[in-house]
Coordinates of C-alpha atoms in Angstrom, one line a residue:
X1 CA -24.9 5.8 36.3
X2 CA -25.5 3.3 39.1
X3 CA -26.2 -0.4 39.4
X4 CA -27.8 -2.2 42.1
X5 CA -25.9 -3.6 45.0
X6 CA -23.7 -6.6 43.9
X7 CA -20.6 -9.1 44.7
X8 CA -17.7 -8.2 45.0
X9 CA -15.9 -8.9 42.0
X10 CA -18.6 -8.8 39.4
X11 CA -19.6 -5.0 39.5
X12 CA -21.6 -3.3 36.4
X13 CA -20.6 -1.4 35.2
X14 CA -16.9 -0.9 36.0
X15 CA -14.7 1.2 35.2
X16 CA -11.8 1.1 33.1
X17 CA -8.7 -1.6 33.2
X18 CA -6.4 -3.3 31.1
X19 CA -8.8 -5.1 28.4
X20 CA -7.7 -8.9 29.9
X21 CA -9.4 -7.4 33.2
X22 CA -12.0 -6.3 31.8
X23 CA -12.6 -9.5 29.6
X24 CA -12.6 -11.6 32.5
X25 CA -14.9 -9.6 34.6
X26 CA -17.5 -9.3 31.7
X27 CA -17.3 -13.3 31.9
X28 CA -17.8 -13.3 35.8
X29 CA -21.1 -11.2 35.2
X30 CA -22.2 -13.0 32.8
X31 CA -21.8 -16.2 35.1
X32 CA -23.6 -14.3 37.6
X33 CA -26.5 -12.9 35.8
X34 CA -28.3 -13.0 32.3
X35 CA -28.5 -9.0 32.7
X36 CA -28.0 -6.4 35.3
X37 CA -30.7 -3.1 35.6
X38 CA -28.9 0.5 35.8
X39 CA -29.8 4.0 36.3
X40 CA -28.6 5.7 33.2
X41 CA -27.2 9.0 33.1
X42 CA -30.1 9.9 30.7
X43 CA -33.5 8.0 30.8
X44 CA -34.0 6.4 33.9
X45 CA -33.3 2.9 34.5
X46 CA -32.7 -0.4 32.1
X47 CA -32.0 -3.9 31.9
X48 CA -28.6 -4.4 30.2
X49 CA -28.0 -7.8 29.4
X50 CA -24.8 -9.7 29.1
X51 CA -25.2 -13.7 27.7
X52 CA -25.4 -14.0 24.2
X53 CA -28.3 -16.4 24.4
X54 CA -30.1 -14.5 26.6
X55 CA -29.6 -11.2 23.6
X56 CA -30.5 -13.1 21.0
X57 CA -33.9 -13.8 23.1
X58 CA -34.7 -10.2 23.4
X59 CA -34.1 -9.5 19.9
X60 CA -35.8 -12.1 18.6
X61 CA -38.9 -11.3 20.4
X62 CA -41.1 -8.9 18.5
X63 CA -42.9 -8.3 22.1
X64 CA -40.1 -6.1 22.3
X65 CA -40.4 -2.7 20.7
X66 CA -38.9 1.5 20.0
X67 CA -42.4 2.8 19.6
X68 CA -41.8 5.0 23.0
X69 CA -38.7 6.5 21.8
X70 CA -39.8 7.3 18.6
X71 CA -43.0 9.0 19.2
X72 CA -41.1 10.6 22.1
X73 CA -43.0 9.2 24.8
X74 CA -40.5 7.9 26.9
X75 CA -36.6 9.2 26.8
X76 CA -34.0 6.7 25.4
X77 CA -32.2 5.5 28.7
X78 CA -28.6 5.5 27.4
X79 CA -25.1 7.0 28.8
X80 CA -25.1 9.7 26.4
X81 CA -28.5 11.8 25.4
X82 CA -29.4 9.9 22.8
X83 CA -30.2 12.7 20.1
X84 CA -33.7 13.1 19.1
X85 CA -33.6 13.0 15.4
X86 CA -32.5 9.6 15.4
X87 CA -35.3 8.4 16.7
X88 CA -36.7 9.1 13.7
X89 CA -34.8 6.9 11.4
X90 CA -35.5 3.2 10.7
X91 CA -34.3 1.8 13.9
X92 CA -37.2 3.0 16.0
X93 CA -39.8 1.3 13.9
X94 CA -41.2 -1.5 14.6
X95 CA -43.0 -3.7 12.5
X96 CA -44.9 -3.3 10.2
X97 CA -43.3 -0.4 8.7
X98 CA -39.9 -1.8 9.7
X99 CA -40.4 -4.7 7.8
X100 CA -42.2 -2.7 4.7
X101 CA -39.3 0.0 4.6
X102 CA -36.3 -2.9 5.2
X103 CA -37.6 -5.1 2.5
X104 CA -37.2 -1.9 0.1
X105 CA -33.9 -1.1 1.5
X106 CA -32.3 -4.4 1.4
X107 CA -33.2 -4.9 -2.4
X108 CA -29.9 -2.4 -2.6
X109 CA -28.0 -3.4 -0.4
X110 CA -28.7 -7.1 -0.7
X111 CA -25.6 -9.3 -0.8
X112 CA -25.6 -9.7 -4.8
X113 CA -25.6 -6.5 -5.0
X114 CA -22.9 -5.4 -2.6
X115 CA -20.4 -7.7 -4.2
X116 CA -21.3 -6.1 -7.8
X117 CA -20.3 -3.1 -5.4
X118 CA -16.8 -4.7 -4.6
X119 CA -14.5 -3.9 -7.2
X120 CA -15.3 -0.2 -7.5
X121 CA -14.5 -0.7 -3.0
X122 CA -10.8 -1.9 -4.1
X123 CA -10.2 0.2 -6.7
X124 CA -11.0 3.6 -4.5
X125 CA -8.9 2.2 -1.1
X126 CA -6.0 1.5 -3.8
X127 CA -6.6 5.4 -4.9
X128 CA -6.7 6.8 -1.6
X129 CA -3.5 4.9 -0.8
X130 CA -1.7 6.1 -3.6
X131 CA -2.1 9.1 -2.5
X132 CA -0.5 8.5 0.8
X133 CA 2.0 6.8 -0.4
X134 CA 3.2 10.4 -2.7
X135 CA 2.6 12.5 0.4
X136 CA 5.5 10.3 2.2
X137 CA 5.9 7.8 4.6
X138 CA 3.8 9.3 7.6
X139 CA -0.3 9.2 7.4
X140 CA -3.8 9.7 9.4
X141 CA -5.1 7.2 8.9
X142 CA -8.7 8.3 9.6
X143 CA -9.1 11.0 7.6
X144 CA -6.9 10.0 4.7
X145 CA -8.3 6.5 4.3
X146 CA -11.2 4.4 6.9
X147 CA -13.5 7.4 6.2
X148 CA -13.3 8.6 2.6
X149 CA -14.1 5.0 1.8
X150 CA -17.0 4.1 3.0
X151 CA -18.4 7.8 2.5
X152 CA -17.3 6.8 -1.5
X153 CA -19.5 4.1 -1.2
X154 CA -22.2 5.5 0.3
X155 CA -22.3 8.7 -1.7
X156 CA -22.4 5.9 -4.6
X157 CA -24.8 3.6 -3.6
X158 CA -27.7 6.7 -2.5
X159 CA -26.5 9.1 -5.5
X160 CA -25.1 11.7 -3.9
X161 CA -22.5 12.9 -6.3
X162 CA -18.8 12.9 -5.0
X163 CA -18.1 16.6 -4.3
X164 CA -21.1 16.2 -1.3
X165 CA -18.8 14.3 0.3
X166 CA -17.5 17.0 2.9
X167 CA -20.2 18.0 3.7
X168 CA -21.7 14.8 4.5
X169 CA -19.1 13.6 7.5
X170 CA -19.6 17.7 8.7
X171 CA -23.4 17.3 9.0
X172 CA -22.6 13.9 10.5
X173 CA -20.1 14.6 13.2
X174 CA -22.2 17.7 14.1
X175 CA -25.3 16.0 14.4
X176 CA -24.4 12.7 16.0
X177 CA -22.0 15.0 18.7
X178 CA -22.9 14.8 22.3
X179 CA -21.2 17.4 23.5
X180 CA -19.3 20.5 22.5
X181 CA -21.0 21.5 19.3
X182 CA -23.7 24.0 19.8
X183 CA -27.5 24.0 19.8
X184 CA -28.0 26.6 17.0
X185 CA -25.0 24.6 15.2
X186 CA -26.6 21.1 15.3
X187 CA -30.4 22.7 13.9
X188 CA -27.8 24.3 11.2
X189 CA -26.4 21.3 10.0
X190 CA -29.9 19.1 10.9
X191 CA -31.6 21.9 8.3
X192 CA -29.3 21.7 5.9
X193 CA -29.0 18.1 6.0
X194 CA -32.7 17.6 5.7
X195 CA -32.8 20.0 2.7
X196 CA -30.4 18.6 0.3
X197 CA -31.7 14.9 0.7
X198 CA -35.6 16.3 0.2
X199 CA -33.9 18.0 -2.7
X200 CA -32.1 14.7 -4.0
X201 CA -35.6 12.6 -3.6
X202 CA -36.7 15.2 -5.8
X203 CA -34.3 15.4 -8.2
X204 CA -34.2 11.1 -8.7
X205 CA -38.5 10.9 -9.0
X206 CA -38.0 13.2 -12.1
X207 CA -34.9 11.8 -13.3
X208 CA -34.3 8.5 -12.0
X209 CA -30.6 6.5 -12.1
X210 CA -29.0 3.3 -11.4
X211 CA -29.5 4.3 -6.6
X212 CA -31.1 3.9 -4.0
X213 CA -32.4 7.1 -3.6
X214 CA -34.2 6.5 -6.8
X215 CA -35.5 3.4 -6.5
X216 CA -36.9 3.9 -3.0
X217 CA -38.4 7.3 -5.1
X218 CA -40.0 4.7 -7.7
X219 CA -41.6 2.7 -4.9
X220 CA -44.0 5.4 -5.0
X221 CA -45.7 4.1 -7.9
X222 CA -46.2 0.7 -7.0
X223 CA -47.3 -1.2 -4.4
X224 CA -45.3 -0.2 -1.3
X225 CA -45.5 3.3 -2.4
X226 CA -43.1 5.7 0.7
X227 CA -44.1 9.3 1.0
X228 CA -40.7 11.4 0.4
X229 CA -40.8 11.4 4.5
X230 CA -40.0 7.9 4.7
X231 CA -37.3 8.0 2.1
X232 CA -35.7 11.0 3.7
X233 CA -35.7 8.3 7.3
X234 CA -33.7 5.7 5.4
X235 CA -31.1 8.1 3.9
X236 CA -30.5 10.1 7.5
X237 CA -29.6 6.7 9.2
X238 CA -27.2 5.2 5.9
X239 CA -26.3 8.2 5.6
X240 CA -25.3 9.6 9.3
X241 CA -25.0 6.1 10.8
X242 CA -23.4 4.1 8.0
X243 CA -20.0 5.8 7.3
X244 CA -19.0 6.8 10.5
X245 CA -19.4 3.3 12.2
X246 CA -18.0 1.4 9.2
X247 CA -14.7 4.1 9.4
X248 CA -14.4 3.5 13.0
X249 CA -14.1 -0.1 12.8
X250 CA -11.7 0.0 10.1
X251 CA -9.8 2.0 12.4
X252 CA -10.3 -0.5 15.1
X253 CA -9.4 -3.3 12.8
X254 CA -5.6 -1.5 11.8
X255 CA -5.1 -1.3 15.3
X256 CA -6.4 -4.6 16.7
X257 CA -3.9 -6.6 14.1
X258 CA -0.2 -4.3 15.4
X259 CA -1.1 -4.8 18.7
X260 CA -1.7 -8.5 17.6
X261 CA 2.0 -9.4 16.1
X262 CA 1.5 -13.0 16.0
X263 CA -2.7 -12.5 14.0
X264 CA -0.9 -9.4 11.9
X265 CA 1.4 -12.3 10.4
X266 CA -1.3 -14.6 10.0
X267 CA -3.0 -12.1 7.9
X268 CA -0.3 -10.9 5.8
X269 CA 0.2 -14.5 4.9
X270 CA -2.9 -14.1 3.7
X271 CA -5.2 -10.5 2.9
X272 CA -7.8 -12.0 0.7
X273 CA -8.5 -15.5 2.3
X274 CA -8.8 -14.1 6.0
X275 CA -10.0 -11.0 5.4
X276 CA -14.1 -12.5 5.7
X277 CA -13.3 -14.0 9.5
X278 CA -10.8 -10.8 10.3
X279 CA -13.2 -9.0 9.9
X280 CA -15.8 -11.4 12.4
X281 CA -13.5 -10.9 14.6
X282 CA -12.5 -6.8 14.6
X283 CA -16.3 -6.6 15.0
X284 CA -16.8 -9.3 17.8
X285 CA -13.5 -7.9 19.8
X286 CA -14.0 -4.0 19.6
X287 CA -12.0 -2.3 21.6
X288 CA -10.1 -4.9 23.7
X289 CA -7.0 -5.1 21.1
X290 CA -6.4 -1.6 20.8
X291 CA -3.7 -1.4 23.1
X292 CA -5.6 0.8 25.7
X293 CA -8.1 0.2 28.8
X294 CA -11.6 -0.9 28.3
X295 CA -15.0 0.1 30.8
X296 CA -17.6 -2.4 31.2
X297 CA -20.5 -0.1 29.4
X298 CA -22.0 -0.1 26.3
X299 CA -24.9 -0.9 24.4
X300 CA -27.1 -1.0 21.3
X301 CA -30.0 1.0 21.1
X302 CA -32.7 -0.6 23.5
X303 CA -36.9 -1.5 23.8
X304 CA -38.9 -1.3 25.4
X305 CA -41.6 -4.3 26.8
X306 CA -45.2 -4.4 25.4
X307 CA -46.1 -6.7 28.3
X308 CA -44.7 -8.9 31.3
X309 CA -41.7 -10.9 29.8
X310 CA -39.2 -13.9 30.9
X311 CA -36.1 -13.6 29.2
X312 CA -33.5 -16.4 31.1
X313 CA -35.7 -16.4 34.2
X314 CA -35.6 -12.7 34.7
X315 CA -39.2 -10.9 34.5
X316 CA -38.9 -7.9 32.5
X317 CA -41.9 -6.3 33.9
X318 CA -44.5 -4.2 31.1
X319 CA -42.9 -0.6 30.4
X320 CA -39.3 -1.8 31.3
X321 CA -36.4 -1.0 29.2
X322 CA -34.0 -3.4 28.2
X323 CA -30.5 -3.0 25.1
X324 CA -28.0 -5.2 24.9
X325 CA -24.3 -4.8 25.7
X326 CA -22.8 -5.6 23.2
X327 CA -19.2 -6.2 24.8
X328 CA -20.7 -8.3 27.2
X329 CA -22.5 -10.7 25.0
X330 CA -19.7 -11.6 22.9
X331 CA -17.6 -11.9 25.8
X332 CA -19.9 -13.6 28.4
X333 CA -17.2 -17.1 28.6
X334 CA -19.8 -19.6 26.6
X335 CA -20.7 -18.5 23.1
X336 CA -16.7 -18.3 21.9
X337 CA -13.7 -20.2 23.0
X338 CA -11.2 -18.5 24.7
X339 CA -13.4 -15.3 23.5
X340 CA -10.7 -12.5 25.6
X341 CA -8.1 -13.4 22.5
X342 CA -8.5 -11.7 18.8
X343 CA -8.6 -14.7 16.5
X344 CA -8.5 -14.3 12.8
X345 CA -8.7 -17.6 12.0
X346 CA -12.0 -18.5 14.1
X347 CA -14.6 -19.7 12.4
X348 CA -17.3 -19.6 14.4
X349 CA -18.3 -16.2 15.4
X350 CA -21.5 -15.3 17.2
X351 CA -20.9 -11.7 17.5
X352 CA -24.2 -9.4 17.8
X353 CA -22.1 -6.5 17.3
X354 CA -24.1 -5.5 14.3
X355 CA -27.4 -6.8 15.8
X356 CA -29.9 -9.8 15.0
X357 CA -33.3 -10.7 14.1
X358 CA -35.2 -8.1 13.1
X359 CA -33.0 -5.3 13.5
X360 CA -30.2 -6.6 12.7
X361 CA -28.1 -3.9 10.6
X362 CA -29.3 -3.2 8.0
X363 CA -26.1 -2.2 6.2
X364 CA -24.1 -4.8 7.5
X365 CA -23.2 -6.8 3.9
X366 CA -21.8 -3.6 2.7
X367 CA -20.1 -2.5 6.3
X368 CA -18.5 -6.3 6.3
X369 CA -17.5 -5.4 2.6
X370 CA -15.9 -2.1 3.0
X371 CA -14.3 -3.5 6.5
X372 CA -12.2 -6.5 4.4
X373 CA -11.5 -4.6 1.1
X374 CA -10.1 -2.0 3.5
X375 CA -7.3 -3.9 5.7
X376 CA -6.8 -6.8 2.7
X377 CA -5.6 -3.2 0.2
X378 CA -4.0 -1.9 3.3
X379 CA -1.4 -4.4 4.1
X380 CA -1.4 -5.8 0.5
X381 CA 0.0 -2.1 -0.1
X382 CA 1.4 -1.8 3.1
X383 CA 2.6 -5.1 4.9
X384 CA 5.0 -2.9 6.6
X385 CA 2.8 -0.7 8.3
X386 CA 3.7 -0.3 11.6
X387 CA 1.7 2.4 14.7
X388 CA 3.4 5.9 15.1
X389 CA 1.7 6.7 18.1
X390 CA -1.4 5.8 20.5
X391 CA -5.0 6.4 18.8
X392 CA -6.7 9.6 19.8
X393 CA -10.6 8.9 20.7
X394 CA -12.9 11.9 20.4
X395 CA -15.3 10.8 23.5
X396 CA -17.5 13.7 23.0
X397 CA -19.4 11.4 19.9
X398 CA -22.0 9.1 20.4
X399 CA -19.9 6.2 18.7
X400 CA -16.9 7.7 20.6
X401 CA -14.7 7.3 17.1
X402 CA -11.0 7.3 16.9
X403 CA -10.6 10.3 15.0
X404 CA -6.7 9.8 14.8
X405 CA -4.2 6.6 14.1
X406 CA -1.2 7.8 12.6
X407 CA 0.6 5.2 11.1
X408 CA 4.2 4.6 9.2
X409 CA 4.9 2.4 6.3

């Protein structure tokens, strides 16, 4: 991966370095220019946006679309080879189809609907923590807590039996892998997942329940009808992306708090009161408080300009690709005060980790609730929780999840 020739001290991308140095580097890059043209390992060139304000312009401009990626006319410019099946999901749709699908799904994942799910999330979190406690004083927080919680909640939302959670976890891990998984294994897992979801959709059409699949199936007979294939793309996006990303941020949140004793002390004083602001800060700060080096490269799903568009003084030509680097725009030295620090009491938090505008993360209310519940219940049950080793990251996975975080209490 390469970028255009730049002055020393403002290069982007840049190699991993201590978090404080990485944040300072992102400040210098954003001060120098709003974006950098980068040649990706896959898909060619793309503009990578560094400034928060410029990113918001891009994310609210309907002239930036994803249709060329969805139709296969263009390979997604990215750091790894983008899984082809993801280009068929809702996140690659553009208005008006995107608007229609989002409107139907948002009814089931509205803030009010998610609020009603909070009690069951807290009950399940407490159940997981009780099980951990019976096994001793040490656990891998990922497999025993951070991953099971969002899988359970998404299973409930979609109407998937809890007994199928293990299969969903295996399918998702395989389909999002970018190395180390044989193509034939990915193809088999994809076929199994599609077949299962198709049978679930058919079952809910015949006998609806109070779940998202049933709600979408019932829309078939309303003014906003959905074909089975449309329901499948929605379910795929939620199942594959939803629990994996949420589990990762739960783990990042725990590790970040344990690496910042002053912030942990503040959070322990009022877990319920600070849960919301802590989650927003974890989403903003990302991996900068994990105690591990941070590299200067990242990005949300790219767009393509449908015409010549000027953003913050830079002209994006028709047909050129552009993406937002969340780490950059969350640490641009302007949008948030002292953005190099983790601050669980931060009141104004303009992060773009969950995107913004038309493509704001569809499952954001659910993900936020799950993170809040997970952190609050964990530190309430185990107030003296501590790390037992460094986190283990799976670099062969699209989201680079933490797959092991051992803790003691």
